[in-house]
Short mmCIF file of C-alpha atoms in Angstrom, two decimals:
data_model
loop_
_atom_site.label_atom_id
_atom_site.label_comp_id
_atom_site.label_asym_id
_atom_site.label_seq_id
_atom_site.Cartn_x
_atom_site.Cartn_y
_atom_site.Cartn_z
CA MET A 1 -5.13 -13.67 26.01
CA THR A 2 -5.94 -9.79 26.61
CA VAL A 3 -2.74 -8.74 28.66
CA VAL A 4 0.42 -8.67 26.63
CA GLU A 5 3.89 -7.85 27.65
CA THR A 6 5.68 -5.52 25.20
CA THR A 7 9.20 -4.10 25.13
CA HIS A 8 8.15 -1.05 26.80
CA GLY A 9 5.44 -2.58 29.30
CA PRO A 10 2.34 -4.39 29.65
CA VAL A 11 -0.86 -3.64 27.61
CA ARG A 12 -4.59 -4.75 28.00
CA GLY A 13 -6.91 -5.20 25.21
CA SER A 14 -10.48 -6.45 24.68
CA THR A 15 -12.22 -9.17 22.95
CA ASP A 16 -15.52 -9.66 21.28
CA GLY A 17 -15.42 -13.34 20.43
CA ARG A 18 -14.30 -12.89 17.00
CA VAL A 19 -11.11 -11.03 17.60
CA THR A 20 -8.86 -9.50 20.41
CA ILE A 21 -8.02 -5.90 19.84
CA TRP A 22 -5.37 -3.63 21.35
CA LYS A 23 -6.05 0.03 20.72
CA GLY A 24 -3.79 3.21 21.00
CA ILE A 25 -0.48 1.45 21.75
CA ARG A 26 2.29 4.05 22.02
CA TYR A 27 5.13 2.82 19.66
CA ALA A 28 7.14 6.17 19.93
CA ALA A 29 7.54 8.99 22.45
CA PRO A 30 5.04 11.83 22.11
CA PRO A 31 6.48 13.93 19.30
CA VAL A 32 6.19 17.16 20.97
CA GLY A 33 8.50 19.79 22.29
CA ASP A 34 11.98 19.12 21.24
CA LEU A 35 10.87 16.03 19.40
CA ARG A 36 8.54 17.87 17.05
CA PHE A 37 10.14 17.79 13.39
CA ARG A 38 12.60 15.21 14.91
CA ALA A 39 12.98 11.32 14.22
CA PRO A 40 10.74 9.40 16.52
CA GLU A 41 12.27 8.20 19.83
CA PRO A 42 11.38 5.24 22.15
CA PRO A 43 8.51 5.74 24.44
CA GLU A 44 9.39 5.54 28.14
CA ARG A 45 8.97 2.18 29.71
CA PHE A 46 5.92 1.71 32.17
CA THR A 47 5.18 -1.00 34.65
CA GLU A 48 1.38 -0.62 35.28
CA VAL A 49 -0.92 -2.14 32.70
CA PHE A 50 -1.68 0.20 29.80
CA ASP A 51 -5.44 0.25 29.13
CA ALA A 52 -5.32 -0.36 25.26
CA THR A 53 -9.21 -0.35 24.75
CA SER A 54 -9.65 2.89 23.10
CA PHE A 55 -7.94 4.57 20.22
CA GLY A 56 -5.06 6.96 20.62
CA PRO A 57 -5.09 10.53 19.20
CA ALA A 58 -5.05 11.05 15.20
CA CYS A 59 -2.41 13.29 13.80
CA PRO A 60 -3.63 17.00 13.73
CA GLN A 61 -5.01 17.78 10.33
CA PRO A 62 -7.18 20.26 8.34
CA VAL A 63 -10.86 19.43 7.69
CA VAL A 64 -11.74 19.16 3.98
CA PRO A 65 -15.45 20.16 3.79
CA ARG A 66 -16.05 17.89 0.49
CA MET A 67 -14.43 14.92 1.96
CA PRO A 68 -15.42 14.67 5.75
CA LEU A 69 -13.52 11.81 7.51
CA ASP A 70 -14.60 9.86 10.46
CA LEU A 71 -11.01 9.60 12.18
CA GLY A 72 -12.31 7.47 15.00
CA ALA A 73 -10.32 9.39 17.62
CA PRO A 74 -9.77 12.90 18.76
CA LEU A 75 -6.69 14.99 17.41
CA GLY A 76 -3.51 15.34 19.14
CA GLU A 77 0.20 15.51 18.59
CA ASP A 78 0.69 12.38 20.74
CA CYS A 79 -0.36 10.36 17.93
CA LEU A 80 2.31 7.73 17.39
CA ARG A 81 0.15 4.93 18.22
CA LEU A 82 -0.80 1.77 16.51
CA ASN A 83 -3.70 -0.86 16.81
CA VAL A 84 -3.46 -4.62 16.71
CA TRP A 85 -6.18 -6.97 15.87
CA ALA A 86 -5.55 -10.84 16.30
CA PRO A 87 -8.15 -13.74 15.86
CA SER A 88 -9.79 -14.73 19.09
CA GLY A 89 -7.93 -17.51 20.88
CA THR A 90 -4.49 -16.42 19.42
CA GLU A 91 -1.75 -17.22 21.88
CA ALA A 92 1.81 -15.73 21.90
CA GLY A 93 4.04 -17.67 19.47
CA ALA A 94 1.16 -18.64 17.21
CA ALA A 95 3.23 -17.16 14.48
CA LYS A 96 0.40 -16.04 12.35
CA PRO A 97 1.05 -13.93 9.25
CA VAL A 98 1.15 -10.35 9.96
CA MET A 99 -0.45 -7.43 7.79
CA VAL A 100 0.45 -3.87 8.56
CA TRP A 101 -1.71 -1.14 6.97
CA LEU A 102 -0.77 2.54 6.23
CA HIS A 103 -3.78 4.62 5.63
CA GLY A 104 -4.16 7.13 2.87
CA GLY A 105 -5.10 10.95 2.63
CA ALA A 106 -2.68 12.71 0.47
CA TYR A 107 -0.06 12.87 3.32
CA VAL A 108 -2.19 15.26 5.30
CA LEU A 109 -5.39 13.44 6.19
CA GLY A 110 -6.44 10.19 7.75
CA SER A 111 -5.80 8.02 10.69
CA ALA A 112 -5.32 4.35 11.67
CA SER A 113 -8.71 4.41 13.77
CA GLN A 114 -10.91 5.11 10.88
CA PRO A 115 -13.95 2.79 11.11
CA LEU A 116 -13.41 1.73 7.48
CA TYR A 117 -10.07 0.15 8.74
CA ASP A 118 -11.67 -1.91 11.29
CA ALA A 119 -9.84 -5.19 10.94
CA ARG A 120 -12.36 -7.57 12.59
CA ALA A 121 -13.44 -9.14 9.34
CA LEU A 122 -9.93 -9.37 7.79
CA ALA A 123 -8.26 -10.69 10.79
CA SER A 124 -10.89 -13.44 11.75
CA SER A 125 -11.75 -14.44 8.06
CA GLY A 126 -7.85 -14.58 7.09
CA ASP A 127 -6.62 -15.83 10.47
CA VAL A 128 -3.75 -13.02 10.13
CA VAL A 129 -2.67 -10.48 12.79
CA VAL A 130 -3.58 -7.02 11.47
CA VAL A 131 -1.77 -3.81 12.48
CA THR A 132 -2.80 -0.31 11.69
CA LEU A 133 -0.53 2.69 12.57
CA ASN A 134 -0.58 6.46 12.59
CA TYR A 135 2.34 8.57 11.23
CA ARG A 136 2.73 12.20 11.33
CA LEU A 137 0.96 14.18 8.51
CA GLY A 138 1.38 17.43 6.64
CA ALA A 139 3.89 19.79 7.86
CA LEU A 140 4.20 17.76 11.13
CA GLY A 141 5.37 14.85 8.90
CA PHE A 142 6.27 15.84 5.55
CA LEU A 143 7.59 19.41 5.84
CA ASP A 144 11.34 19.39 5.06
CA LEU A 145 13.14 21.88 7.43
CA SER A 146 16.36 20.12 7.13
CA SER A 147 18.13 23.01 5.19
CA PHE A 148 17.26 25.40 8.22
CA SER A 149 18.98 23.04 10.90
CA SER A 150 21.51 24.46 13.28
CA TRP A 151 23.23 23.12 16.25
CA GLN A 152 20.71 24.94 18.40
CA ARG A 153 17.66 23.45 16.71
CA PRO A 154 18.29 20.49 14.19
CA PHE A 155 15.55 19.19 12.08
CA ASP A 156 15.26 15.59 10.59
CA THR A 157 14.17 14.75 7.07
CA ASN A 158 11.41 12.54 6.06
CA ILE A 159 9.63 12.61 9.50
CA GLY A 160 6.50 10.70 8.59
CA LEU A 161 8.49 8.01 6.74
CA ARG A 162 10.79 7.75 9.76
CA ASP A 163 7.56 7.14 11.80
CA VAL A 164 6.59 4.22 9.53
CA LEU A 165 10.06 2.67 9.84
CA PHE A 166 9.91 3.00 13.67
CA GLY A 167 6.38 1.49 13.83
CA LEU A 168 7.67 -1.44 11.72
CA ALA A 169 10.59 -1.86 14.10
CA TRP A 170 7.94 -1.88 16.96
CA VAL A 171 6.23 -4.85 15.12
CA ARG A 172 9.43 -6.83 14.51
CA ASP A 173 10.13 -6.60 18.17
CA ASN A 174 6.78 -7.07 19.55
CA ILE A 175 4.37 -8.91 17.33
CA ALA A 176 5.26 -12.28 18.42
CA ALA A 177 3.69 -11.66 21.84
CA PHE A 178 0.42 -10.97 20.05
CA GLY A 179 0.42 -14.27 18.25
CA GLY A 180 2.03 -12.72 14.90
CA ASN A 181 5.22 -13.86 12.98
CA PRO A 182 7.77 -10.97 12.75
CA ASP A 183 9.45 -12.82 9.93
CA ASN A 184 6.20 -12.86 7.92
CA VAL A 185 4.96 -9.27 7.68
CA THR A 186 3.10 -7.93 4.56
CA LEU A 187 3.10 -4.05 4.46
CA PHE A 188 0.07 -2.90 2.63
CA GLY A 189 -1.45 0.67 2.09
CA GLU A 190 -3.58 2.76 -0.22
CA SER A 191 -3.11 6.23 -1.87
CA ALA A 192 -0.55 8.11 0.11
CA GLY A 193 -0.38 5.02 2.31
CA ALA A 194 0.67 3.07 -0.85
CA GLY A 195 3.03 5.89 -1.81
CA LEU A 196 4.82 5.13 1.54
CA VAL A 197 5.08 1.40 0.52
CA THR A 198 6.44 1.97 -2.90
CA THR A 199 8.87 4.55 -1.30
CA LEU A 200 10.04 2.08 1.18
CA LEU A 201 10.67 -0.53 -1.49
CA THR A 202 13.64 1.63 -2.49
CA SER A 203 14.89 2.65 0.96
CA PRO A 204 17.68 0.47 2.44
CA ALA A 205 16.55 1.31 5.86
CA ALA A 206 13.51 -0.84 5.29
CA GLU A 207 15.30 -3.95 4.65
CA GLY A 208 14.30 -6.80 6.88
CA LEU A 209 11.21 -5.00 8.14
CA PHE A 210 8.59 -6.56 5.84
CA VAL A 211 8.79 -9.40 3.32
CA ARG A 212 5.77 -8.69 1.11
CA ALA A 213 4.08 -5.47 -0.06
CA ILE A 214 0.75 -4.44 -1.43
CA ALA A 215 0.45 -0.88 -2.97
CA GLN A 216 -3.36 0.14 -3.90
CA SER A 217 -3.15 3.33 -6.01
CA SER A 218 0.08 4.55 -5.24
CA PRO A 219 1.22 8.13 -6.23
CA ALA A 220 4.64 6.56 -6.88
CA THR A 221 6.09 9.69 -8.68
CA SER A 222 5.06 12.09 -5.99
CA VAL A 223 8.47 12.12 -4.23
CA TYR A 224 10.61 15.24 -4.90
CA ASP A 225 14.00 16.75 -4.43
CA ARG A 226 15.20 18.81 -1.78
CA ASP A 227 15.01 22.00 -3.47
CA ARG A 228 11.32 21.56 -4.08
CA GLY A 229 11.04 20.53 -0.39
CA ARG A 230 12.62 23.74 0.58
CA ARG A 231 10.43 25.90 -1.42
CA VAL A 232 7.44 24.18 0.20
CA ALA A 233 8.96 24.89 3.61
CA LEU A 234 9.47 28.60 2.66
CA ALA A 235 5.91 28.78 1.74
CA VAL A 236 4.80 27.32 5.07
CA LEU A 237 7.11 29.53 7.01
CA ASP A 238 5.62 32.60 5.16
CA LYS A 239 2.15 31.55 6.05
CA LEU A 240 3.49 31.56 9.72
CA GLY A 241 4.98 35.03 9.37
CA LEU A 242 8.59 33.68 9.67
CA ASP A 243 11.49 34.10 7.54
CA ALA A 244 14.36 31.54 7.04
CA SER A 245 16.39 32.84 9.85
CA GLU A 246 13.32 32.29 12.25
CA ALA A 247 12.77 28.59 11.10
CA ARG A 248 13.68 27.25 14.43
CA GLN A 249 10.45 29.03 15.87
CA VAL A 250 8.21 26.76 13.93
CA ALA A 251 8.67 24.27 16.65
CA GLU A 252 6.94 26.40 19.19
CA VAL A 253 3.87 27.27 16.74
CA PRO A 254 0.64 26.07 18.14
CA SER A 255 -0.44 22.78 16.34
CA SER A 256 -3.85 24.68 15.18
CA VAL A 257 -1.79 27.48 13.44
CA LEU A 258 0.61 24.87 11.83
CA VAL A 259 -2.66 22.93 10.72
CA ALA A 260 -4.05 26.20 9.17
CA ALA A 261 -0.67 26.85 7.22
CA THR A 262 -0.68 23.21 6.12
CA GLN A 263 -4.09 23.71 4.70
CA GLN A 264 -3.23 26.86 2.90
CA VAL A 265 -0.12 25.64 1.22
CA PHE A 266 -1.84 22.14 0.56
CA ASP A 267 -4.52 24.02 -1.48
CA GLU A 268 -2.31 26.53 -3.26
CA VAL A 269 0.38 24.16 -4.52
CA PRO A 270 -1.60 22.07 -7.02
CA VAL A 271 -3.24 25.07 -8.35
CA SER A 272 0.12 26.83 -9.14
CA ASN A 273 1.74 23.46 -10.03
CA PRO A 274 -0.74 21.01 -11.46
CA GLY A 275 -0.11 17.49 -10.67
CA THR A 276 1.89 18.27 -7.42
CA LEU A 277 1.32 17.61 -3.81
CA ALA A 278 2.64 19.81 -1.23
CA PHE A 279 3.68 17.31 1.45
CA VAL A 280 5.48 14.28 0.30
CA PRO A 281 8.58 12.20 0.99
CA ILE A 282 11.92 13.96 -0.21
CA VAL A 283 15.15 12.42 -1.73
CA ASP A 284 17.46 13.36 1.32
CA GLY A 285 20.38 11.19 0.45
CA ASP A 286 19.71 9.38 3.69
CA LEU A 287 16.53 7.25 3.70
CA LEU A 288 16.12 8.09 -0.02
CA HIS A 289 18.96 8.16 -2.49
CA ASP A 290 16.87 8.78 -5.62
CA LEU A 291 13.52 8.88 -6.92
CA PRO A 292 11.66 5.43 -6.28
CA VAL A 293 10.66 4.89 -9.68
CA LYS A 294 13.89 5.53 -11.16
CA LEU A 295 15.59 3.27 -8.70
CA ALA A 296 13.10 0.68 -9.43
CA GLN A 297 13.64 1.05 -13.25
CA GLU A 298 17.45 0.54 -12.49
CA GLY A 299 16.77 -2.60 -10.61
CA ARG A 300 17.80 -1.07 -7.29
CA SER A 301 14.64 -1.76 -5.20
CA LEU A 302 14.44 -4.24 -2.49
CA PRO A 303 13.77 -7.72 -3.67
CA ILE A 304 10.31 -7.90 -2.00
CA PRO A 305 7.23 -9.63 -3.70
CA LEU A 306 4.73 -6.95 -4.74
CA VAL A 307 1.14 -6.70 -5.48
CA ILE A 308 0.27 -3.32 -7.22
CA GLY A 309 -2.61 -1.73 -8.95
CA THR A 310 -5.05 1.00 -9.43
CA ASN A 311 -8.78 1.74 -9.78
CA LYS A 312 -10.06 2.29 -13.41
CA HIS A 313 -11.65 5.53 -12.61
CA GLU A 314 -9.34 7.16 -10.08
CA ALA A 315 -9.68 10.66 -11.06
CA ALA A 316 -13.54 10.59 -11.08
CA LEU A 317 -13.42 11.09 -7.14
CA PHE A 318 -11.40 14.32 -7.57
CA ARG A 319 -13.78 15.55 -10.38
CA LEU A 320 -16.82 14.89 -7.98
CA MET A 321 -15.06 16.59 -5.26
CA ARG A 322 -14.06 19.62 -7.53
CA SER A 323 -10.58 19.14 -6.19
CA SER A 324 -7.48 20.71 -7.51
CA LEU A 325 -5.25 17.70 -6.19
CA MET A 326 -5.42 16.04 -9.81
CA PRO A 327 -5.08 17.91 -13.13
CA ILE A 328 -8.64 17.06 -14.36
CA THR A 329 -9.09 19.79 -16.95
CA PRO A 330 -7.46 20.27 -20.17
CA ARG A 331 -5.94 23.71 -19.07
CA ALA A 332 -4.51 21.92 -15.96
CA ILE A 333 -2.99 19.04 -17.91
CA THR A 334 -1.49 21.43 -20.57
CA SER A 335 -0.06 23.70 -17.79
CA MET A 336 1.46 20.65 -16.16
CA PHE A 337 3.18 19.58 -19.34
CA ASP A 338 4.43 22.97 -19.96
CA GLN A 339 6.13 23.18 -16.55
CA ILE A 340 7.67 19.75 -16.93
CA SER A 341 9.07 20.66 -20.26
CA ALA A 342 10.49 23.87 -18.78
CA GLU A 343 11.84 22.01 -15.62
CA GLN A 344 13.26 19.32 -17.79
CA PRO A 345 14.21 20.58 -21.26
CA ASP A 346 16.05 17.40 -22.30
CA LEU A 347 13.18 15.23 -21.68
CA GLN A 348 11.52 13.90 -24.91
CA LEU A 349 8.10 14.10 -23.30
CA PRO A 350 5.16 13.22 -25.94
CA SER A 351 2.88 16.10 -26.41
CA VAL A 352 -0.51 16.40 -24.77
CA ASP A 353 -2.19 15.88 -28.36
CA GLU A 354 -0.05 12.86 -29.01
CA ILE A 355 -1.04 11.18 -25.57
CA GLY A 356 -4.62 12.16 -26.09
CA SER A 357 -4.91 10.22 -29.14
CA ALA A 358 -4.62 6.92 -27.04
CA TYR A 359 -8.07 7.96 -25.51
CA SER A 360 -11.47 7.90 -27.01
CA GLY A 361 -14.56 9.64 -26.17
CA ARG A 362 -15.47 13.36 -25.41
CA ARG A 363 -12.82 15.76 -24.38
CA LYS A 364 -13.89 15.86 -20.72
CA ALA A 365 -13.98 12.16 -20.30
CA ARG A 366 -10.67 11.79 -22.05
CA THR A 367 -9.16 14.28 -19.54
CA VAL A 368 -10.32 12.37 -16.68
CA ARG A 369 -8.76 9.27 -17.97
CA MET A 370 -5.58 10.95 -18.67
CA ALA A 371 -5.61 12.45 -15.12
CA THR A 372 -6.00 8.99 -13.79
CA ASP A 373 -3.09 7.74 -15.93
CA ILE A 374 -0.76 10.55 -14.96
CA GLY A 375 -1.46 10.37 -11.29
CA PHE A 376 -1.55 6.82 -10.45
CA ARG A 377 -1.57 4.32 -13.50
CA MET A 378 1.50 5.03 -15.37
CA PRO A 379 3.53 5.53 -12.17
CA THR A 380 2.34 2.15 -11.09
CA VAL A 381 3.18 0.57 -14.55
CA TRP A 382 6.54 2.12 -14.54
CA LEU A 383 7.44 0.92 -11.18
CA ALA A 384 6.20 -2.50 -11.75
CA ASP A 385 8.09 -2.66 -15.09
CA GLY A 386 11.36 -2.06 -12.92
CA HIS A 387 10.49 -3.91 -9.89
CA SER A 388 9.50 -7.16 -11.73
CA ALA A 389 13.25 -7.88 -12.59
CA VAL A 390 14.19 -8.11 -8.97
CA ALA A 391 10.92 -9.62 -7.28
CA PRO A 392 7.62 -11.27 -8.39
CA VAL A 393 4.97 -8.44 -9.24
CA TYR A 394 1.34 -9.03 -9.55
CA MET A 395 -0.60 -6.24 -11.27
CA TYR A 396 -4.24 -5.59 -10.88
CA ARG A 397 -6.87 -3.05 -11.82
CA PHE A 398 -10.05 -2.48 -9.85
CA ASP A 399 -13.00 -2.03 -12.26
CA TYR A 400 -16.06 -2.87 -10.30
CA ALA A 401 -18.81 -0.28 -9.47
CA THR A 402 -21.93 -0.67 -7.61
CA PRO A 403 -25.25 0.80 -9.19
CA LEU A 404 -24.81 3.81 -6.85
CA TYR A 405 -21.37 4.78 -8.19
CA LYS A 406 -22.64 4.24 -11.60
CA VAL A 407 -25.39 6.60 -11.14
CA LEU A 408 -22.92 9.26 -9.56
CA LEU A 409 -20.66 8.70 -12.63
CA VAL A 410 -17.74 7.86 -10.41
CA GLY A 411 -17.46 4.26 -11.34
CA ALA A 412 -14.35 2.50 -9.80
CA ALA A 413 -13.10 5.86 -8.31
CA HIS A 414 -10.09 6.42 -6.07
CA ALA A 415 -10.44 4.50 -2.74
CA THR A 416 -13.69 2.73 -3.84
CA GLU A 417 -11.95 -0.59 -3.48
CA LEU A 418 -11.23 -0.18 0.33
CA PRO A 419 -14.48 -1.61 1.82
CA TYR A 420 -13.97 -4.67 -0.46
CA VAL A 421 -10.47 -5.30 0.91
CA TRP A 422 -11.41 -4.84 4.53
CA GLY A 423 -14.74 -6.65 4.31
CA ASN A 424 -16.47 -3.65 5.54
CA LEU A 425 -19.21 -3.23 2.99
CA GLY A 426 -22.35 -1.51 4.07
CA GLY A 427 -20.85 -0.05 7.18
CA PRO A 428 -22.01 3.13 8.92
CA GLN A 429 -19.64 5.24 6.67
CA ASP A 430 -20.07 3.32 3.55
CA LEU A 431 -22.61 4.43 0.72
CA THR A 432 -21.40 1.68 -1.64
CA LEU A 433 -24.68 -0.41 -1.31
CA LYS A 434 -27.21 2.36 -1.01
CA LEU A 435 -28.85 1.50 -4.33
CA GLY A 436 -28.29 -2.25 -4.03
CA GLY A 437 -25.82 -4.78 -5.38
CA ALA A 438 -25.02 -6.30 -2.18
CA LYS A 439 -24.75 -9.84 -3.47
CA THR A 440 -22.21 -9.05 -6.37
CA ALA A 441 -20.35 -6.74 -4.09
CA THR A 442 -19.96 -9.31 -1.40
CA ALA A 443 -18.53 -11.71 -4.04
CA VAL A 444 -16.14 -9.40 -5.16
CA SER A 445 -15.00 -8.58 -1.75
CA THR A 446 -14.60 -12.25 -0.86
CA ARG A 447 -12.13 -12.60 -3.83
CA MET A 448 -10.16 -9.72 -3.13
CA GLN A 449 -9.77 -10.48 0.54
CA THR A 450 -8.83 -14.10 -0.38
CA ARG A 451 -6.17 -13.00 -2.82
CA TRP A 452 -4.65 -10.33 -0.44
CA ILE A 453 -4.66 -12.89 2.58
CA ASN A 454 -3.13 -15.74 0.39
CA PHE A 455 -0.48 -13.37 -0.76
CA ALA A 456 0.29 -12.35 2.83
CA THR A 457 0.08 -15.94 4.02
CA GLN A 458 2.18 -17.61 1.29
CA GLY A 459 3.22 -15.26 -1.20
CA SER A 460 0.79 -16.33 -4.07
CA PRO A 461 -2.28 -14.34 -4.78
CA ASP A 462 -4.63 -17.16 -5.45
CA GLY A 463 -8.44 -16.63 -5.39
CA PRO A 464 -11.07 -18.97 -4.23
CA PRO A 465 -11.37 -22.29 -6.05
CA GLY A 466 -12.47 -21.71 -9.67
CA GLU A 467 -11.21 -18.32 -9.95
CA PRO A 468 -8.75 -17.25 -12.71
CA ARG A 469 -5.09 -17.83 -11.67
CA TRP A 470 -3.21 -14.62 -11.28
CA PRO A 471 0.11 -14.84 -13.32
CA ARG A 472 3.20 -12.78 -12.38
CA TYR A 473 3.52 -9.35 -14.13
CA GLN A 474 6.48 -9.69 -16.60
CA ALA A 475 8.05 -7.62 -19.57
CA ASP A 476 7.08 -10.03 -22.06
CA ASP A 477 3.14 -10.13 -21.54
CA ARG A 478 2.45 -7.70 -18.68
CA THR A 479 -0.52 -9.64 -17.55
CA CYS A 480 -2.95 -7.86 -15.17
CA LEU A 481 -5.85 -9.08 -12.91
CA VAL A 482 -8.93 -7.11 -13.72
CA ILE A 483 -11.16 -7.06 -10.80
CA GLY A 484 -14.84 -6.75 -11.81
CA LYS A 485 -18.17 -8.60 -11.55
CA HIS A 486 -15.98 -11.47 -12.63
CA ASP A 487 -12.24 -11.66 -12.54
CA ALA A 488 -10.23 -11.84 -15.69
CA VAL A 489 -6.62 -11.62 -16.81
CA HIS A 490 -5.08 -9.82 -19.74
CA ASP A 491 -2.92 -6.76 -20.63
CA VAL A 492 -5.07 -3.73 -20.19
CA ASP A 493 -2.31 -1.02 -20.53
CA ALA A 494 -0.85 -1.63 -24.09
CA ARG A 495 -2.61 1.33 -25.74
CA ILE A 496 -1.55 3.72 -22.94
CA ARG A 497 2.00 2.49 -22.54
CA GLY A 498 2.43 3.08 -26.36
CA ALA A 499 1.17 6.69 -25.91
CA TRP A 500 3.07 7.54 -22.78
CA GLY A 501 6.37 5.69 -23.63
CA ASP A 502 8.83 4.94 -20.77
CA GLN A 503 9.44 8.47 -19.80
CA LEU A 504 10.38 8.56 -16.13
CA VAL A 505 8.74 11.71 -15.19
CA SER A 506 7.78 12.83 -11.90
CA PHE A 507 4.28 14.44 -12.65
CA ARG A 508 4.66 17.39 -10.33
#
């Protein structure tokens, strides 16, 4: 089965014997012209068979010299495309579990066509249907121009988030024809993609679109209010030489110029406001009624089973890249705390020294560990604490590092778990095994894939036979699966929880 009839017309994929693949399927109309900075709209219906054998464009985005990405496709604004992998021989109506992937990249980088996310191994070994989808990035997807709307030129909020919801609706309406079960969809993502997952867990608009979720290294507190969104919008307009009264003209700015402005503001914001990303979801009163971590703590998240976790050395990647995206120096962390205290004077936030007392080792090493917990671990713990009251939660920490990453002093850094989840260790873009360690790494990958697939299939993240059972995360014991050379289960966060307390702070 390579030709499939969708709600908008027939599409033809290709098969390699292991999986059948459909690439570059348009799930929304090209978001150009009047549709730029607007919510996605349905694509035009077509009657001729669409050739779905090559990836569609990736969203326009800047190039980061220290983190070159193989996007697997050219750039273009007609980027609202998705890709489907199904085990070979899958027929329509087979009702296989579905896994929908949201890529990471700080809300400004990445694509669904990156070679790292090739789903051959995941789909074939797990007998699941896998979908990867693009969403608009940077200013095109997360610039909040809604305060400049007029009847002549309206602007919508949370455009990138609306893209994801639109893509999930496409999956609901079409995936059965590809052999997937629309009533058994697991949404999973990493970094910014995981941030979208945890954000959607608290959005009423997402109800019914997925029944399970996996969030890998979610920046769960990187969701801001409309005032901050407006300040970022004004900064972008300034880079474009426009004032507030001319905001409507941004719709006509060439994408290359808009991307250049995106990169400038993206680089500047975390320098002046440590711990802050420029382009993120916004509490708009429509899709989002409050900060996701706050809503989860109040028991107001959707009752969806969740696997959530982080990597042990998240911030080491940003130290290696000399990136300002995370506050990885004592000065940056102190500045961040000072700004938070100024913004929220009633907040009883522990001092930097008080929190630092929970960390051992030299000052630089302690700072990097604090940055990991600021950006990823504590937001994950806070969200899990709240969400576990409404649905099963399974907490993990990825600790495994190959010999190469130990030599580079990055350990289990941000994004290093990705080739293990996808089963793509040692691929063309993967340096993981350059200094050996293939046997152990492959075993770690097998365990992770088995747990992720079992969760997506039946809701229980069991490992292969003989592996430790992964208990639910609950307030009375807070058990966590530690993924290393061997898996283990215990509470790894007691010390830092005690230092940070239960402060619901958006570290921005």
